[in-house]
Amino acid sequence: MNDRQISYNAGYLLRGIAMLVILFVHSVNEYDFYSSTCSRLLMIPHWGAIACSLFFFMSGYGLFSSLSAKDSPYSIWKYLLTHLVKLLVPFILSFALTWAVI
């Protein structure tokens, strides 16, 4: 069986392109050009949805491809807990800071 995988650099490249497209769509959204006929013909409003889907797909693919490299169940739980802590600590700190300011 032919095992095809996306390389590490190609994944980052695709996510970077998706982020640039999302930034472009959000910047165009601020101007009258966004609702013009030319914008609708070029389907610019749809680019953001496509780029957002691509970004989330590539992020999930990267997480699960690195997760699948783990062999034992202990290492999978260790991997998940470390990533959960990496996500929760900034969230809790920003929530507490926002709550303290407001």
mmCIF file of N, CA and C in Angstrom, residues 3-99:
data_model
loop_
_atom_site.group_PDB
_atom_site.id
_atom_site.type_symbol
_atom_site.label_atom_id
_atom_site.label_comp_id
_atom_site.label_asym_id
_atom_site.label_seq_id
_atom_site.Cartn_x
_atom_site.Cartn_y
_atom_site.Cartn_z
ATOM 1 N N ASP A 3 1.738 4.677 1.167
ATOM 2 C CA ASP A 3 1.431 5.524 2.315
ATOM 3 C C ASP A 3 1.833 6.956 1.997
ATOM 4 N N ARG A 4 0.842 7.788 1.701
ATOM 5 C CA ARG A 4 1.111 9.186 1.365
ATOM 6 C C ARG A 4 0.829 10.054 2.579
ATOM 7 N N GLN A 5 1.771 10.920 2.882
ATOM 8 C CA GLN A 5 1.597 11.853 3.988
ATOM 9 C C GLN A 5 2.035 13.237 3.534
ATOM 10 N N ILE A 6 1.460 14.238 4.158
ATOM 11 C CA ILE A 6 1.846 15.613 3.890
ATOM 12 C C ILE A 6 3.076 15.916 4.727
ATOM 13 N N SER A 7 4.098 16.504 4.113
ATOM 14 C CA SER A 7 5.319 16.789 4.862
ATOM 15 C C SER A 7 5.068 17.905 5.873
ATOM 16 N N TYR A 8 5.967 17.991 6.822
ATOM 17 C CA TYR A 8 5.867 18.967 7.907
ATOM 18 C C TYR A 8 5.832 20.393 7.352
ATOM 19 N N ASN A 9 6.760 20.690 6.446
ATOM 20 C CA ASN A 9 6.839 22.039 5.879
ATOM 21 C C ASN A 9 5.646 22.351 4.981
ATOM 22 N N ALA A 10 5.151 21.362 4.260
ATOM 23 C CA ALA A 10 3.992 21.589 3.400
ATOM 24 C C ALA A 10 2.749 21.887 4.236
ATOM 25 N N GLY A 11 2.624 21.254 5.378
ATOM 26 C CA GLY A 11 1.504 21.531 6.275
ATOM 27 C C GLY A 11 1.540 22.962 6.785
ATOM 28 N N TYR A 12 2.722 23.414 7.193
ATOM 29 C CA TYR A 12 2.851 24.796 7.640
ATOM 30 C C TYR A 12 2.605 25.767 6.497
ATOM 31 N N LEU A 13 3.060 25.429 5.308
ATOM 32 C CA LEU A 13 2.840 26.289 4.147
ATOM 33 C C LEU A 13 1.350 26.423 3.835
ATOM 34 N N LEU A 14 0.617 25.319 3.856
ATOM 35 C CA LEU A 14 -0.816 25.372 3.587
ATOM 36 C C LEU A 14 -1.572 26.153 4.659
ATOM 37 N N ARG A 15 -1.175 25.985 5.917
ATOM 38 C CA ARG A 15 -1.819 26.750 6.984
ATOM 39 C C ARG A 15 -1.502 28.229 6.857
ATOM 40 N N GLY A 16 -0.283 28.554 6.468
ATOM 41 C CA GLY A 16 0.093 29.959 6.273
ATOM 42 C C GLY A 16 -0.687 30.605 5.140
ATOM 43 N N ILE A 17 -0.849 29.882 4.034
ATOM 44 C CA ILE A 17 -1.641 30.400 2.911
ATOM 45 C C ILE A 17 -3.085 30.605 3.346
ATOM 46 N N ALA A 18 -3.622 29.661 4.095
ATOM 47 C CA ALA A 18 -4.999 29.788 4.578
ATOM 48 C C ALA A 18 -5.143 31.010 5.486
ATOM 49 N N MET A 19 -4.167 31.252 6.360
ATOM 50 C CA MET A 19 -4.237 32.428 7.229
ATOM 51 C C MET A 19 -4.183 33.718 6.429
ATOM 52 N N LEU A 20 -3.330 33.768 5.399
ATOM 53 C CA LEU A 20 -3.252 34.966 4.566
ATOM 54 C C LEU A 20 -4.551 35.217 3.819
ATOM 55 N N VAL A 21 -5.176 34.159 3.327
ATOM 56 C CA VAL A 21 -6.459 34.319 2.635
ATOM 57 C C VAL A 21 -7.525 34.822 3.601
ATOM 58 N N ILE A 22 -7.544 34.298 4.812
ATOM 59 C CA ILE A 22 -8.515 34.753 5.813
ATOM 60 C C ILE A 22 -8.282 36.225 6.143
ATOM 61 N N LEU A 23 -7.024 36.626 6.310
ATOM 62 C CA LEU A 23 -6.724 38.039 6.565
ATOM 63 C C LEU A 23 -7.141 38.913 5.390
ATOM 64 N N PHE A 24 -6.923 38.429 4.174
ATOM 65 C CA PHE A 24 -7.324 39.180 2.982
ATOM 66 C C PHE A 24 -8.834 39.373 2.941
ATOM 67 N N VAL A 25 -9.579 38.320 3.180
ATOM 68 C CA VAL A 25 -11.042 38.411 3.136
ATOM 69 C C VAL A 25 -11.551 39.359 4.219
ATOM 70 N N HIS A 26 -10.949 39.298 5.411
ATOM 71 C CA HIS A 26 -11.382 40.202 6.476
ATOM 72 C C HIS A 26 -11.017 41.649 6.157
ATOM 73 N N SER A 27 -9.894 41.884 5.509
ATOM 74 C CA SER A 27 -9.528 43.258 5.164
ATOM 75 C C SER A 27 -10.399 43.797 4.038
ATOM 76 N N VAL A 28 -10.775 42.960 3.079
ATOM 77 C CA VAL A 28 -11.647 43.387 1.986
ATOM 78 C C VAL A 28 -13.057 43.616 2.504
ATOM 79 N N ASN A 29 -13.438 42.901 3.541
ATOM 80 C CA ASN A 29 -14.781 43.015 4.118
ATOM 81 C C ASN A 29 -15.073 44.426 4.625
ATOM 82 N N GLU A 30 -14.043 45.190 4.943
ATOM 83 C CA GLU A 30 -14.230 46.529 5.491
ATOM 84 C C GLU A 30 -14.573 47.573 4.429
ATOM 85 N N TYR A 31 -14.462 47.237 3.173
ATOM 86 C CA TYR A 31 -14.648 48.217 2.103
ATOM 87 C C TYR A 31 -15.886 47.875 1.271
ATOM 88 N N ASP A 32 -16.330 48.848 0.490
ATOM 89 C CA ASP A 32 -17.502 48.664 -0.358
ATOM 90 C C ASP A 32 -17.270 47.628 -1.447
ATOM 91 N N PHE A 33 -16.006 47.372 -1.781
ATOM 92 C CA PHE A 33 -15.681 46.391 -2.816
ATOM 93 C C PHE A 33 -16.213 45.005 -2.468
ATOM 94 N N TYR A 34 -16.338 44.729 -1.182
ATOM 95 C CA TYR A 34 -16.763 43.402 -0.725
ATOM 96 C C TYR A 34 -18.164 43.056 -1.199
ATOM 97 N N SER A 35 -19.044 44.015 -1.240
ATOM 98 C CA SER A 35 -20.422 43.746 -1.642
ATOM 99 C C SER A 35 -20.674 44.080 -3.108
ATOM 100 N N SER A 36 -19.625 44.353 -3.869
ATOM 101 C CA SER A 36 -19.807 44.707 -5.280
ATOM 102 C C SER A 36 -20.014 43.455 -6.127
ATOM 103 N N THR A 37 -20.427 43.691 -7.368
ATOM 104 C CA THR A 37 -20.644 42.586 -8.300
ATOM 105 C C THR A 37 -19.326 41.880 -8.615
ATOM 106 N N CYS A 38 -18.245 42.649 -8.728
ATOM 107 C CA CYS A 38 -16.932 42.059 -9.014
ATOM 108 C C CYS A 38 -16.512 41.108 -7.894
ATOM 109 N N SER A 39 -16.755 41.526 -6.664
ATOM 110 C CA SER A 39 -16.411 40.672 -5.527
ATOM 111 C C SER A 39 -17.225 39.385 -5.544
ATOM 112 N N ARG A 40 -18.517 39.498 -5.882
ATOM 113 C CA ARG A 40 -19.350 38.298 -5.931
ATOM 114 C C ARG A 40 -18.957 37.389 -7.091
ATOM 115 N N LEU A 41 -18.525 37.970 -8.227
ATOM 116 C CA LEU A 41 -18.087 37.151 -9.354
ATOM 117 C C LEU A 41 -16.788 36.415 -9.034
ATOM 118 N N LEU A 42 -15.898 37.081 -8.298
ATOM 119 C CA LEU A 42 -14.639 36.432 -7.887
ATOM 120 C C LEU A 42 -14.841 35.514 -6.690
ATOM 121 N N MET A 43 -16.051 35.501 -6.121
ATOM 122 C CA MET A 43 -16.419 34.661 -4.985
ATOM 123 C C MET A 43 -15.525 34.912 -3.773
ATOM 124 N N ILE A 44 -15.122 36.159 -3.555
ATOM 125 C CA ILE A 44 -14.254 36.508 -2.433
ATOM 126 C C ILE A 44 -14.894 36.153 -1.083
ATOM 127 N N PRO A 45 -16.209 36.382 -0.892
ATOM 128 C CA PRO A 45 -16.774 35.984 0.410
ATOM 129 C C PRO A 45 -16.624 34.492 0.712
ATOM 130 N N HIS A 46 -16.554 33.635 -0.305
ATOM 131 C CA HIS A 46 -16.438 32.193 -0.087
ATOM 132 C C HIS A 46 -15.002 31.759 0.209
ATOM 133 N N TRP A 47 -14.034 32.593 -0.159
ATOM 134 C CA TRP A 47 -12.630 32.247 0.086
ATOM 135 C C TRP A 47 -12.353 32.069 1.571
ATOM 136 N N GLY A 48 -12.975 32.906 2.403
ATOM 137 C CA GLY A 48 -12.736 32.820 3.846
ATOM 138 C C GLY A 48 -13.200 31.500 4.425
ATOM 139 N N ALA A 49 -14.364 31.035 3.982
ATOM 140 C CA ALA A 49 -14.882 29.756 4.483
ATOM 141 C C ALA A 49 -13.994 28.602 4.035
ATOM 142 N N ILE A 50 -13.545 28.651 2.794
ATOM 143 C CA ILE A 50 -12.671 27.595 2.278
ATOM 144 C C ILE A 50 -11.333 27.611 3.014
ATOM 145 N N ALA A 51 -10.761 28.798 3.205
ATOM 146 C CA ALA A 51 -9.473 28.904 3.887
ATOM 147 C C ALA A 51 -9.586 28.490 5.350
ATOM 148 N N CYS A 52 -10.690 28.841 5.982
ATOM 149 C CA CYS A 52 -10.892 28.442 7.383
ATOM 150 C C CYS A 52 -10.995 26.921 7.496
ATOM 151 N N SER A 53 -11.721 26.315 6.575
ATOM 152 C CA SER A 53 -11.820 24.850 6.578
ATOM 153 C C SER A 53 -10.464 24.205 6.339
ATOM 154 N N LEU A 54 -9.692 24.765 5.403
ATOM 155 C CA LEU A 54 -8.354 24.233 5.122
ATOM 156 C C LEU A 54 -7.458 24.363 6.350
ATOM 157 N N PHE A 55 -7.520 25.512 7.032
ATOM 158 C CA PHE A 55 -6.685 25.722 8.208
ATOM 159 C C PHE A 55 -7.012 24.705 9.302
ATOM 160 N N PHE A 56 -8.305 24.510 9.586
ATOM 161 C CA PHE A 56 -8.674 23.557 10.628
ATOM 162 C C PHE A 56 -8.356 22.123 10.226
ATOM 163 N N PHE A 57 -8.517 21.803 8.957
ATOM 164 C CA PHE A 57 -8.173 20.459 8.494
ATOM 165 C C PHE A 57 -6.686 20.193 8.662
ATOM 166 N N MET A 58 -5.840 21.154 8.244
ATOM 167 C CA MET A 58 -4.396 20.957 8.347
ATOM 168 C C MET A 58 -3.941 20.920 9.805
ATOM 169 N N SER A 59 -4.581 21.704 10.665
ATOM 170 C CA SER A 59 -4.226 21.660 12.091
ATOM 171 C C SER A 59 -4.584 20.306 12.691
ATOM 172 N N GLY A 60 -5.768 19.815 12.391
ATOM 173 C CA GLY A 60 -6.170 18.499 12.883
ATOM 174 C C GLY A 60 -5.308 17.390 12.321
ATOM 175 N N TYR A 61 -4.966 17.515 11.046
ATOM 176 C CA TYR A 61 -4.108 16.506 10.423
ATOM 177 C C TYR A 61 -2.740 16.469 11.102
ATOM 178 N N GLY A 62 -2.197 17.649 11.391
ATOM 179 C CA GLY A 62 -0.896 17.701 12.067
ATOM 180 C C GLY A 62 -0.941 17.119 13.464
ATOM 181 N N LEU A 63 -2.000 17.436 14.202
ATOM 182 C CA LEU A 63 -2.127 16.892 15.560
ATOM 183 C C LEU A 63 -2.272 15.377 15.547
ATOM 184 N N PHE A 64 -3.133 14.873 14.686
ATOM 185 C CA PHE A 64 -3.371 13.431 14.699
ATOM 186 C C PHE A 64 -2.255 12.634 14.036
ATOM 187 N N SER A 65 -1.518 13.247 13.110
ATOM 188 C CA SER A 65 -0.374 12.512 12.559
ATOM 189 C C SER A 65 0.739 12.402 13.591
ATOM 190 N N SER A 66 0.914 13.452 14.410
ATOM 191 C CA SER A 66 1.915 13.332 15.473
ATOM 192 C C SER A 66 1.410 12.434 16.589
ATOM 193 N N LEU A 67 0.102 12.390 16.803
ATOM 194 C CA LEU A 67 -0.467 11.501 17.815
ATOM 195 C C LEU A 67 -0.360 10.045 17.388
ATOM 196 N N SER A 68 -0.517 9.781 16.097
ATOM 197 C CA SER A 68 -0.454 8.399 15.632
ATOM 198 C C SER A 68 0.969 7.834 15.690
ATOM 199 N N ALA A 69 1.951 8.713 15.810
ATOM 200 C CA ALA A 69 3.330 8.242 15.930
ATOM 201 C C ALA A 69 3.610 7.671 17.317
ATOM 202 N N LYS A 70 2.748 7.974 18.271
ATOM 203 C CA LYS A 70 2.903 7.443 19.624
ATOM 204 C C LYS A 70 2.432 5.989 19.646
ATOM 205 N N ASP A 71 3.175 5.136 20.341
ATOM 206 C CA ASP A 71 2.863 3.707 20.330
ATOM 207 C C ASP A 71 2.027 3.263 21.527
ATOM 208 N N SER A 72 2.492 3.548 22.719
ATOM 209 C CA SER A 72 1.801 3.012 23.894
ATOM 210 C C SER A 72 0.642 3.917 24.310
ATOM 211 N N PRO A 73 -0.376 3.359 24.948
ATOM 212 C CA PRO A 73 -1.499 4.172 25.408
ATOM 213 C C PRO A 73 -1.078 5.227 26.426
ATOM 214 N N TYR A 74 -0.044 4.917 27.230
ATOM 215 C CA TYR A 74 0.424 5.893 28.201
ATOM 216 C C TYR A 74 0.956 7.133 27.508
ATOM 217 N N SER A 75 1.701 6.947 26.435
ATOM 218 C CA SER A 75 2.263 8.105 25.746
ATOM 219 C C SER A 75 1.165 8.921 25.061
ATOM 220 N N ILE A 76 0.076 8.263 24.632
ATOM 221 C CA ILE A 76 -1.036 9.002 24.030
ATOM 222 C C ILE A 76 -1.701 9.882 25.080
ATOM 223 N N TRP A 77 -1.950 9.333 26.281
ATOM 224 C CA TRP A 77 -2.558 10.138 27.335
ATOM 225 C C TRP A 77 -1.621 11.247 27.787
ATOM 226 N N LYS A 78 -0.330 10.968 27.849
ATOM 227 C CA LYS A 78 0.637 12.001 28.209
ATOM 228 C C LYS A 78 0.636 13.106 27.157
ATOM 229 N N TYR A 79 0.576 12.725 25.892
ATOM 230 C CA TYR A 79 0.529 13.688 24.797
ATOM 231 C C TYR A 79 -0.717 14.573 24.908
ATOM 232 N N LEU A 80 -1.884 13.940 25.132
ATOM 233 C CA LEU A 80 -3.128 14.698 25.221
ATOM 234 C C LEU A 80 -3.133 15.633 26.427
ATOM 235 N N LEU A 81 -2.634 15.160 27.569
ATOM 236 C CA LEU A 81 -2.612 16.009 28.765
ATOM 237 C C LEU A 81 -1.663 17.189 28.609
ATOM 238 N N THR A 82 -0.501 16.982 28.021
ATOM 239 C CA THR A 82 0.427 18.097 27.841
ATOM 240 C C THR A 82 -0.152 19.135 26.884
ATOM 241 N N HIS A 83 -0.826 18.680 25.818
ATOM 242 C CA HIS A 83 -1.433 19.640 24.897
ATOM 243 C C HIS A 83 -2.634 20.341 25.535
ATOM 244 N N LEU A 84 -3.368 19.649 26.373
ATOM 245 C CA LEU A 84 -4.487 20.269 27.075
ATOM 246 C C LEU A 84 -3.982 21.345 28.030
ATOM 247 N N VAL A 85 -2.901 21.067 28.737
ATOM 248 C CA VAL A 85 -2.327 22.057 29.644
ATOM 249 C C VAL A 85 -1.813 23.254 28.862
ATOM 250 N N LYS A 86 -1.188 23.011 27.718
ATOM 251 C CA LYS A 86 -0.692 24.109 26.891
ATOM 252 C C LYS A 86 -1.822 25.009 26.414
ATOM 253 N N LEU A 87 -2.995 24.441 26.198
ATOM 254 C CA LEU A 87 -4.137 25.235 25.756
ATOM 255 C C LEU A 87 -4.877 25.891 26.911
ATOM 256 N N LEU A 88 -5.015 25.181 28.015
ATOM 257 C CA LEU A 88 -5.819 25.690 29.121
ATOM 258 C C LEU A 88 -5.135 26.778 29.938
ATOM 259 N N VAL A 89 -3.839 26.705 30.116
ATOM 260 C CA VAL A 89 -3.152 27.695 30.947
ATOM 261 C C VAL A 89 -3.310 29.109 30.371
ATOM 262 N N PRO A 90 -3.029 29.367 29.088
ATOM 263 C CA PRO A 90 -3.257 30.728 28.567
ATOM 264 C C PRO A 90 -4.727 31.131 28.606
ATOM 265 N N PHE A 91 -5.633 30.174 28.382
ATOM 266 C CA PHE A 91 -7.053 30.486 28.419
ATOM 267 C C PHE A 91 -7.471 30.925 29.814
ATOM 268 N N ILE A 92 -7.059 30.191 30.822
ATOM 269 C CA ILE A 92 -7.430 30.521 32.203
ATOM 270 C C ILE A 92 -6.802 31.851 32.628
ATOM 271 N N LEU A 93 -5.545 32.085 32.233
ATOM 272 C CA LEU A 93 -4.890 33.343 32.583
ATOM 273 C C LEU A 93 -5.573 34.533 31.910
ATOM 274 N N SER A 94 -5.915 34.399 30.637
ATOM 275 C CA SER A 94 -6.584 35.510 29.951
ATOM 276 C C SER A 94 -7.994 35.716 30.507
ATOM 277 N N PHE A 95 -8.676 34.637 30.852
ATOM 278 C CA PHE A 95 -10.005 34.760 31.451
ATOM 279 C C PHE A 95 -9.925 35.470 32.790
ATOM 280 N N ALA A 96 -8.953 35.078 33.629
ATOM 281 C CA ALA A 96 -8.804 35.706 34.954
ATOM 282 C C ALA A 96 -8.421 37.182 34.812
ATOM 283 N N LEU A 97 -7.546 37.490 33.878
ATOM 284 C CA LEU A 97 -7.150 38.887 33.662
ATOM 285 C C LEU A 97 -8.323 39.714 33.170
ATOM 286 N N THR A 98 -9.095 39.182 32.248
ATOM 287 C CA THR A 98 -10.270 39.890 31.752
ATOM 288 C C THR A 98 -11.292 40.077 32.856
ATOM 289 N N TRP A 99 -11.509 39.075 33.667
ATOM 290 C CA TRP A 99 -12.471 39.160 34.764
ATOM 291 C C TRP A 99 -12.004 40.202 35.792
#
